[in-house]
Short mmCIF file of C-alpha atoms in Angstrom, two decimals:
data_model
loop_
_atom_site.label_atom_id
_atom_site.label_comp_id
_atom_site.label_asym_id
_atom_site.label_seq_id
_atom_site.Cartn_x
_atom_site.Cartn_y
_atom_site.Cartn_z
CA UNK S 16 -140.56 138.04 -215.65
CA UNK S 17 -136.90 139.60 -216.40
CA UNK S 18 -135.98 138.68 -212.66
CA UNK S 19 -137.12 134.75 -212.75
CA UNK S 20 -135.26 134.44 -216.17
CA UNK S 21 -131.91 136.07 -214.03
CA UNK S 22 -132.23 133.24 -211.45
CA UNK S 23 -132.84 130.72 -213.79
CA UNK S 24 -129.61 131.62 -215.82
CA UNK S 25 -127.78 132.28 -212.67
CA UNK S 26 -128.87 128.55 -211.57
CA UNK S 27 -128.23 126.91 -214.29
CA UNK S 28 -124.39 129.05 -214.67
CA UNK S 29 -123.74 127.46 -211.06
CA UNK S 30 -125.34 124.10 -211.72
CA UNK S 31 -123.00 123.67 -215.12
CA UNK S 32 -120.31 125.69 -213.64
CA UNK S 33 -120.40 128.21 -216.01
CA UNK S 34 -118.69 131.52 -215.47
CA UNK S 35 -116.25 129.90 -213.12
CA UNK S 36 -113.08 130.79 -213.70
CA UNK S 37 -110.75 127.41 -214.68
CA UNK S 38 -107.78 128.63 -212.05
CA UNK S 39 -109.65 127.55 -209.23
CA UNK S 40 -109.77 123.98 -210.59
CA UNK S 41 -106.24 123.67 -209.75
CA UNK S 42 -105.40 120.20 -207.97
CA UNK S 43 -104.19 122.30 -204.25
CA UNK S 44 -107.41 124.38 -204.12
CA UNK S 45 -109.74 121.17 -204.76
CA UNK S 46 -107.15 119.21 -201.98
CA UNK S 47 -107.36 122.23 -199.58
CA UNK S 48 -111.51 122.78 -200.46
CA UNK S 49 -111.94 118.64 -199.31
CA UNK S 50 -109.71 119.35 -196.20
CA UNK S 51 -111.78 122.39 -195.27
CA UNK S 52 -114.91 120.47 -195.64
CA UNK S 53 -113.67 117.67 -193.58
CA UNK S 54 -112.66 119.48 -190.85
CA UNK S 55 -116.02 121.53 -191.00
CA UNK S 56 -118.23 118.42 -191.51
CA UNK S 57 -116.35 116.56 -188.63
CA UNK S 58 -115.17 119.12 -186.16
CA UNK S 59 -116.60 117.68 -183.35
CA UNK S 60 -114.96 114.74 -183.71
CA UNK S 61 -111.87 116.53 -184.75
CA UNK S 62 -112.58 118.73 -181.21
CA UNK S 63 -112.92 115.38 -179.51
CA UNK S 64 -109.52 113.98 -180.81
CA UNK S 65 -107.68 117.28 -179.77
CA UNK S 66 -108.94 116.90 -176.16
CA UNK S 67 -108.78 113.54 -175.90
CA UNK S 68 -104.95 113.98 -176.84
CA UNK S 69 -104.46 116.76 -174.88
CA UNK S 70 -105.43 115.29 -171.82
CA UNK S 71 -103.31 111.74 -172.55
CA UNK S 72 -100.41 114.07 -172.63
CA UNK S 73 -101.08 115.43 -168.88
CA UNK S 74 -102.10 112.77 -167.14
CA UNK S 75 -98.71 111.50 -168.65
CA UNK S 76 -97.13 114.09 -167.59
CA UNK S 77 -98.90 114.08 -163.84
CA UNK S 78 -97.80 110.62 -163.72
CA UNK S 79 -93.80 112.08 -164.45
CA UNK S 80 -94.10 114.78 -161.84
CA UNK S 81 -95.53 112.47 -158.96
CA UNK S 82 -92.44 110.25 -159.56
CA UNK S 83 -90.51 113.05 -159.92
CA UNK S 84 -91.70 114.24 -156.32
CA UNK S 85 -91.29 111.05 -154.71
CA UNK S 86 -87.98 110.71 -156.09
CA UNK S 87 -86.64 114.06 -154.49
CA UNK S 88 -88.52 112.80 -151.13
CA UNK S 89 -86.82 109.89 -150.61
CA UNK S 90 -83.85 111.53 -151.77
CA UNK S 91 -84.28 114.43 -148.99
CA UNK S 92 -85.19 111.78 -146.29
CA UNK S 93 -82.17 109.93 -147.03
CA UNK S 94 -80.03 113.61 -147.26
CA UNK S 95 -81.41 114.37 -143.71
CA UNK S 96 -80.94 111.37 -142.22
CA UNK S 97 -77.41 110.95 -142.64
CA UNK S 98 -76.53 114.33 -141.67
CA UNK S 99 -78.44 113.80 -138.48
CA UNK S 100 -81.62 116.21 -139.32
CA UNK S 101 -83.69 113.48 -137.30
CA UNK S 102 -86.82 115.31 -136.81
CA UNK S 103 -86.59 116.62 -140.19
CA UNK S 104 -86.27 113.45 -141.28
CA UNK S 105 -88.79 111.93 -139.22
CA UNK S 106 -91.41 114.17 -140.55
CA UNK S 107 -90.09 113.08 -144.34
CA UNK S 108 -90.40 109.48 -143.52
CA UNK S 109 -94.31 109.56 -142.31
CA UNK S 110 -94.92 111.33 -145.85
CA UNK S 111 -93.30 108.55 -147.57
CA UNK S 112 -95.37 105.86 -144.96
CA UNK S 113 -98.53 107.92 -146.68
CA UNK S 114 -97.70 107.96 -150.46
CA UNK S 115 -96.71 103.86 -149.56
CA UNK S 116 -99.92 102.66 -150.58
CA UNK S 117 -100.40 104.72 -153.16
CA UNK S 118 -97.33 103.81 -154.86
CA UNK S 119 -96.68 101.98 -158.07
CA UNK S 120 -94.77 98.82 -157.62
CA UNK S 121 -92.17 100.41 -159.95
CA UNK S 122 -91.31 102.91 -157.05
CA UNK S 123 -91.16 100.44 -154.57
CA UNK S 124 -88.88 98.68 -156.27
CA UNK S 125 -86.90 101.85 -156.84
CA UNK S 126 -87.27 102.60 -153.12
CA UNK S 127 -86.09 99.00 -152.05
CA UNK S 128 -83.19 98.78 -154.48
CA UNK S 129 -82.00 102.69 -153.11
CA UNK S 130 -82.36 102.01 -149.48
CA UNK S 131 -80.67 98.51 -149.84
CA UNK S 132 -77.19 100.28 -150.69
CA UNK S 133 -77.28 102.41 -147.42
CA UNK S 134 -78.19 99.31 -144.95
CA UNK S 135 -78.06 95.97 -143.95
CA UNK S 136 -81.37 94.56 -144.30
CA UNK S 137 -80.29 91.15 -141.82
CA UNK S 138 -79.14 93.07 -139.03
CA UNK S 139 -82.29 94.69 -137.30
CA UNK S 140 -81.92 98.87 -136.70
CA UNK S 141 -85.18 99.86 -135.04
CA UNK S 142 -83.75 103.14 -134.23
CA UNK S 143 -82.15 103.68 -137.96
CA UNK S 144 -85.44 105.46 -140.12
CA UNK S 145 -84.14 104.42 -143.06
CA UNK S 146 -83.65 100.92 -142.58
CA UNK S 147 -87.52 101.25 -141.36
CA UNK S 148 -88.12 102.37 -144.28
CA UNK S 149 -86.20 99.72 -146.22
CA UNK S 150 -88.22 97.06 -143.69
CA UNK S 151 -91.71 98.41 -144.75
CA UNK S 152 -91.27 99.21 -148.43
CA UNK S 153 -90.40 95.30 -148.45
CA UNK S 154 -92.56 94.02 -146.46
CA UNK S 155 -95.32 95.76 -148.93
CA UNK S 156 -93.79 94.50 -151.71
CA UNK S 157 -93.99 91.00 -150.73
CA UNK S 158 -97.41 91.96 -149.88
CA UNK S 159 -98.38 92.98 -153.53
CA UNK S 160 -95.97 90.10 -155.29
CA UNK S 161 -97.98 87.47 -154.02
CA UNK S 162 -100.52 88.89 -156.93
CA UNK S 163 -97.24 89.63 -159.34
CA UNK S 164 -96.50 86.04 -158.55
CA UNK S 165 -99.92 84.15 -159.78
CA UNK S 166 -99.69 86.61 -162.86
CA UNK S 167 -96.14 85.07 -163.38
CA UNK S 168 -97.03 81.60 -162.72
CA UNK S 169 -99.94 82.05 -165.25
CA UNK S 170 -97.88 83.12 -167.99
CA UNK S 171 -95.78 80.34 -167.32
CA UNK S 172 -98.23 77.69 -167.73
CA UNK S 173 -99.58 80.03 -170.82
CA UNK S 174 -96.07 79.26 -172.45
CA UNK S 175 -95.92 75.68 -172.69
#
């Protein structure tokens, strides 16, 4: 009988919050007790948020290093070229015919406006790579702007 009366006093005590001491009522521990719940009542979600911005930042940061390569290859084509590395250069300028379609249109515009400053696009140079190059990175842009151009023509008519 002595034991149920203990439990029942030691209930009650923690129902009423008797013998709790009153320095754990402060306003940080009850803040940092709610956090703590939270974050245990919701930590999957909480795990899910984490990942979810973990892998935003590296698919960000894939995206940097891709541009990043194809900068430094069409930089190294260009080098190559006009110090007369031709069969380096060759080799460079295939690789850049196989990222093409893969490209953003950013790039391609990047590509266009660097290879513009090192030739004349009206006067024809078959044998000159980069001025290939120059040829097909426009010619796929005007392929791809004739969707760039409905998209513009649509906001236009959006606007009035």
């Amino acid at each position: 009988m002595v034991g149920f009366m203990q439990v029942r006093f030691w209930t009650l005590c923690a129902e009423r919050n008797w013998g709790r001491a009153p320095f754990l009522e402060t306003p940080s521990v009850v803040g940092y007790n709610k956090i703590v719940r939270l974050l245990r009542q919701y930590h999957f979600i909480w795990t899910f948020l984490v990942v979810l911005l973990f892998c935003s930042v590296m698919v960000l940061r894939q995206f940097n290093i891709n541009r990043q390569r194809h900068n430094e290859l069409r930089e190294a084509f260009i080098l190559l070229h006009a110090r007369g590395y031709t069969n380096q250069a060759d080799r460079l300028y295939y690789r850049l015919l196989v990222e093409l379609d893969r490209a953003p249109d950013r790039v391609l515009l990047d590509d266009f406006q660097r290879t513009m400053m090192l030739v004349e696009p009206e006067v024809p140079q078959p044998k000159n790579l980069v001025w290939k190059y120059h040829w097909t990175v426009s010619n796929e842009l005007e392929k791809r702007s004739t969707k760039a151009f409905g998209r513009a023509l649509k906001l236009a008519e959006d606007t009035q």
